Amino acid sequence: QVHLVESGGGLVQTGGSLRLSCAASGSSFEIYSMGWYRQAPGNQRELVASIPSGGRINYADSVKGRFTISRDNDKNMVVLQMNSLKPEDTAFYYCKVVTSWPRVVDIWGQGTQVTVSS
């Protein structure tokens, strides 16, 4: 069984920066992709950024140029560096891991709140 532990998030002013981290732990698994999603009140959960193994990084248009996703395969960790934050970035952010072995499974973190004040 794979467990995700998220850290980071919090309250920041417009233009500020935050860093979200997510580490996957467990026994005998392989990860295909790692990413971050967010959900604001009244909205659907949406992709922020994802980084698959050997594939192209994908960013939501709204965060391109401001957010950077990176992955440490040795530590099974994914980091989202968020710069130039805007009030519309306020949401609950969730880490998502897709495993490829022993089977394909979507695993979600517990989420962390990001609030950007104007």
PDB file of C-alpha atoms in Angstrom:
ATOM      1  CA  GLN A   1       0.000   0.000   0.000  1.00  0.00           C
ATOM      2  CA  VAL A   2       1.279   3.436  -0.931  1.00  0.00           C
ATOM      3  CA  HIS A   3       0.881   6.431   1.348  1.00  0.00           C
ATOM      4  CA  LEU A   4       1.324  10.067   0.442  1.00  0.00           C
ATOM      5  CA  VAL A   5       2.501  12.728   2.841  1.00  0.00           C
ATOM      6  CA  GLU A   6       2.081  16.324   1.772  1.00  0.00           C
ATOM      7  CA  SER A   7       3.685  19.395   3.257  1.00  0.00           C
ATOM      8  CA  GLY A   8       3.724  23.083   2.516  1.00  0.00           C
ATOM      9  CA  GLY A   9       0.851  25.376   1.800  1.00  0.00           C
ATOM     10  CA  GLY A  10      -0.410  28.168   3.983  1.00  0.00           C
ATOM     11  CA  LEU A  11      -1.244  31.838   3.698  1.00  0.00           C
ATOM     12  CA  VAL A  12       0.708  34.218   1.495  1.00  0.00           C
ATOM     13  CA  GLN A  13       0.180  37.647  -0.005  1.00  0.00           C
ATOM     14  CA  THR A  14      -0.306  38.281  -3.701  1.00  0.00           C
ATOM     15  CA  GLY A  15       2.989  37.938  -5.504  1.00  0.00           C
ATOM     16  CA  GLY A  16       4.445  35.651  -2.872  1.00  0.00           C
ATOM     17  CA  SER A  17       5.730  32.118  -3.141  1.00  0.00           C
ATOM     18  CA  LEU A  18       4.948  28.762  -1.605  1.00  0.00           C
ATOM     19  CA  ARG A  19       6.398  25.296  -2.001  1.00  0.00           C
ATOM     20  CA  LEU A  20       4.390  22.102  -1.812  1.00  0.00           C
ATOM     21  CA  SER A  21       6.009  18.726  -1.326  1.00  0.00           C
ATOM     22  CA  CYS A  22       4.582  15.234  -1.564  1.00  0.00           C
ATOM     23  CA  ALA A  23       6.409  12.045  -0.679  1.00  0.00           C
ATOM     24  CA  ALA A  24       5.199   8.558  -1.482  1.00  0.00           C
ATOM     25  CA  SER A  25       6.077   5.666   0.771  1.00  0.00           C
ATOM     26  CA  GLY A  26       5.225   2.008   0.945  1.00  0.00           C
ATOM     27  CA  SER A  27       6.585  -1.300  -0.183  1.00  0.00           C
ATOM     28  CA  SER A  28       7.185  -2.635  -3.673  1.00  0.00           C
ATOM     29  CA  PHE A  29       5.687  -0.126  -6.022  1.00  0.00           C
ATOM     30  CA  GLU A  30       6.638   1.826  -9.084  1.00  0.00           C
ATOM     31  CA  ILE A  31       5.339   5.244  -9.956  1.00  0.00           C
ATOM     32  CA  TYR A  32       4.233   6.312 -13.393  1.00  0.00           C
ATOM     33  CA  SER A  33       3.290   9.905 -12.748  1.00  0.00           C
ATOM     34  CA  MET A  34       3.154  12.434  -9.941  1.00  0.00           C
ATOM     35  CA  GLY A  35       1.235  15.637  -9.936  1.00  0.00           C
ATOM     36  CA  TRP A  36      -0.784  18.302  -8.195  1.00  0.00           C
ATOM     37  CA  TYR A  37      -4.440  19.158  -8.506  1.00  0.00           C
ATOM     38  CA  ARG A  38      -6.463  21.867  -6.825  1.00  0.00           C
ATOM     39  CA  GLN A  39     -10.033  22.510  -5.919  1.00  0.00           C
ATOM     40  CA  ALA A  40     -11.550  25.829  -4.955  1.00  0.00           C
ATOM     41  CA  PRO A  41     -14.963  26.064  -3.252  1.00  0.00           C
ATOM     42  CA  GLY A  42     -17.720  25.524  -5.770  1.00  0.00           C
ATOM     43  CA  ASN A  43     -15.308  24.398  -8.474  1.00  0.00           C
ATOM     44  CA  GLN A  44     -14.279  21.036  -9.809  1.00  0.00           C
ATOM     45  CA  ARG A  45     -10.887  19.612  -9.036  1.00  0.00           C
ATOM     46  CA  GLU A  46      -8.454  20.614 -11.760  1.00  0.00           C
ATOM     47  CA  LEU A  47      -4.978  19.671 -12.829  1.00  0.00           C
ATOM     48  CA  VAL A  48      -2.259  22.098 -11.826  1.00  0.00           C
ATOM     49  CA  ALA A  49       0.801  20.216 -13.049  1.00  0.00           C
ATOM     50  CA  SER A  50       1.899  16.664 -13.610  1.00  0.00           C
ATOM     51  CA  ILE A  51       5.170  14.946 -14.407  1.00  0.00           C
ATOM     52  CA  PRO A  52       5.093  11.425 -15.831  1.00  0.00           C
ATOM     53  CA  SER A  53       8.023   9.072 -16.022  1.00  0.00           C
ATOM     54  CA  GLY A  54       9.940   9.872 -19.185  1.00  0.00           C
ATOM     55  CA  GLY A  55       7.163  12.078 -20.440  1.00  0.00           C
ATOM     56  CA  ARG A  56       6.398  15.693 -20.945  1.00  0.00           C
ATOM     57  CA  ILE A  57       5.517  17.887 -18.000  1.00  0.00           C
ATOM     58  CA  ASN A  58       2.017  19.247 -18.191  1.00  0.00           C
ATOM     59  CA  TYR A  59       0.901  22.568 -16.690  1.00  0.00           C
ATOM     60  CA  ALA A  60      -2.467  24.218 -16.521  1.00  0.00           C
ATOM     61  CA  ASP A  61      -2.456  27.324 -18.689  1.00  0.00           C
ATOM     62  CA  SER A  62      -3.266  29.452 -15.654  1.00  0.00           C
ATOM     63  CA  VAL A  63      -0.006  28.546 -13.899  1.00  0.00           C
ATOM     64  CA  LYS A  64       2.442  28.378 -16.797  1.00  0.00           C
ATOM     65  CA  GLY A  65       5.465  30.554 -16.158  1.00  0.00           C
ATOM     66  CA  ARG A  66       4.691  30.844 -12.453  1.00  0.00           C
ATOM     67  CA  PHE A  67       4.673  27.284 -11.114  1.00  0.00           C
ATOM     68  CA  THR A  68       7.368  24.660 -11.511  1.00  0.00           C
ATOM     69  CA  ILE A  69       6.942  20.973 -10.823  1.00  0.00           C
ATOM     70  CA  SER A  70       9.890  18.709 -10.157  1.00  0.00           C
ATOM     71  CA  ARG A  71      10.330  15.105  -9.183  1.00  0.00           C
ATOM     72  CA  ASP A  72      12.928  13.157  -7.239  1.00  0.00           C
ATOM     73  CA  ASN A  73      12.622   9.533  -8.276  1.00  0.00           C
ATOM     74  CA  ASP A  74      15.074   8.295  -5.642  1.00  0.00           C
ATOM     75  CA  LYS A  75      12.910   9.785  -2.898  1.00  0.00           C
ATOM     76  CA  ASN A  76       9.559   9.234  -4.651  1.00  0.00           C
ATOM     77  CA  MET A  77       8.884  12.889  -4.092  1.00  0.00           C
ATOM     78  CA  VAL A  78       7.256  15.626  -6.128  1.00  0.00           C
ATOM     79  CA  VAL A  79       7.604  19.329  -5.445  1.00  0.00           C
ATOM     80  CA  LEU A  80       5.500  22.211  -6.709  1.00  0.00           C
ATOM     81  CA  GLN A  81       7.198  25.580  -6.499  1.00  0.00           C
ATOM     82  CA  MET A  82       4.586  28.316  -6.773  1.00  0.00           C
ATOM     83  CA  ASN A  83       5.745  31.845  -7.509  1.00  0.00           C
ATOM     84  CA  SER A  84       3.909  35.059  -8.291  1.00  0.00           C
ATOM     85  CA  LEU A  85       0.847  33.730  -6.531  1.00  0.00           C
ATOM     86  CA  LYS A  86      -2.521  35.291  -7.227  1.00  0.00           C
ATOM     87  CA  PRO A  87      -5.756  35.286  -5.221  1.00  0.00           C
ATOM     88  CA  GLU A  88      -7.264  32.970  -7.843  1.00  0.00           C
ATOM     89  CA  ASP A  89      -4.674  30.359  -6.901  1.00  0.00           C
ATOM     90  CA  THR A  90      -6.447  29.991  -3.559  1.00  0.00           C
ATOM     91  CA  ALA A  91      -7.620  26.390  -3.276  1.00  0.00           C
ATOM     92  CA  PHE A  92      -7.099  23.072  -1.611  1.00  0.00           C
ATOM     93  CA  TYR A  93      -4.149  21.402  -3.317  1.00  0.00           C
ATOM     94  CA  TYR A  94      -3.929  17.640  -3.669  1.00  0.00           C
ATOM     95  CA  CYS A  95      -1.010  15.450  -4.592  1.00  0.00           C
ATOM     96  CA  LYS A  96      -1.805  12.592  -6.941  1.00  0.00           C
ATOM     97  CA  VAL A  97       0.381   9.614  -7.721  1.00  0.00           C
ATOM     98  CA  VAL A  98      -0.342   7.033 -10.375  1.00  0.00           C
ATOM     99  CA  THR A  99       1.428   3.757  -9.816  1.00  0.00           C
ATOM    100  CA  SER A 100       2.386   1.433 -12.651  1.00  0.00           C
ATOM    101  CA  TRP A 101       3.341  -1.618 -10.611  1.00  0.00           C
ATOM    102  CA  PRO A 102       2.142  -3.898  -9.163  1.00  0.00           C
ATOM    103  CA  ARG A 103      -0.954  -2.360 -10.723  1.00  0.00           C
ATOM    104  CA  VAL A 104      -2.205   0.929 -12.030  1.00  0.00           C
ATOM    105  CA  VAL A 105      -3.755   2.862  -9.168  1.00  0.00           C
ATOM    106  CA  ASP A 106      -4.558   6.519  -8.560  1.00  0.00           C
ATOM    107  CA  ILE A 107      -3.543   7.599  -5.079  1.00  0.00           C
ATOM    108  CA  TRP A 108      -4.500  10.952  -3.591  1.00  0.00           C
ATOM    109  CA  GLY A 109      -2.977  12.868  -0.737  1.00  0.00           C
ATOM    110  CA  GLN A 110      -5.022  14.422   2.043  1.00  0.00           C
ATOM    111  CA  GLY A 111      -4.635  17.885   0.566  1.00  0.00           C
ATOM    112  CA  THR A 112      -3.247  21.150   1.829  1.00  0.00           C
ATOM    113  CA  GLN A 113      -4.764  24.617   1.830  1.00  0.00           C
ATOM    114  CA  VAL A 114      -3.185  27.431  -0.129  1.00  0.00           C
ATOM    115  CA  THR A 115      -4.611  30.896   0.492  1.00  0.00           C
ATOM    116  CA  VAL A 116      -3.412  33.966  -1.370  1.00  0.00           C
ATOM    117  CA  SER A 117      -4.561  37.265   0.072  1.00  0.00           C
ATOM    118  CA  SER A 118      -5.039  40.341  -2.069  1.00  0.00           C
TER     119      SER A 118
END
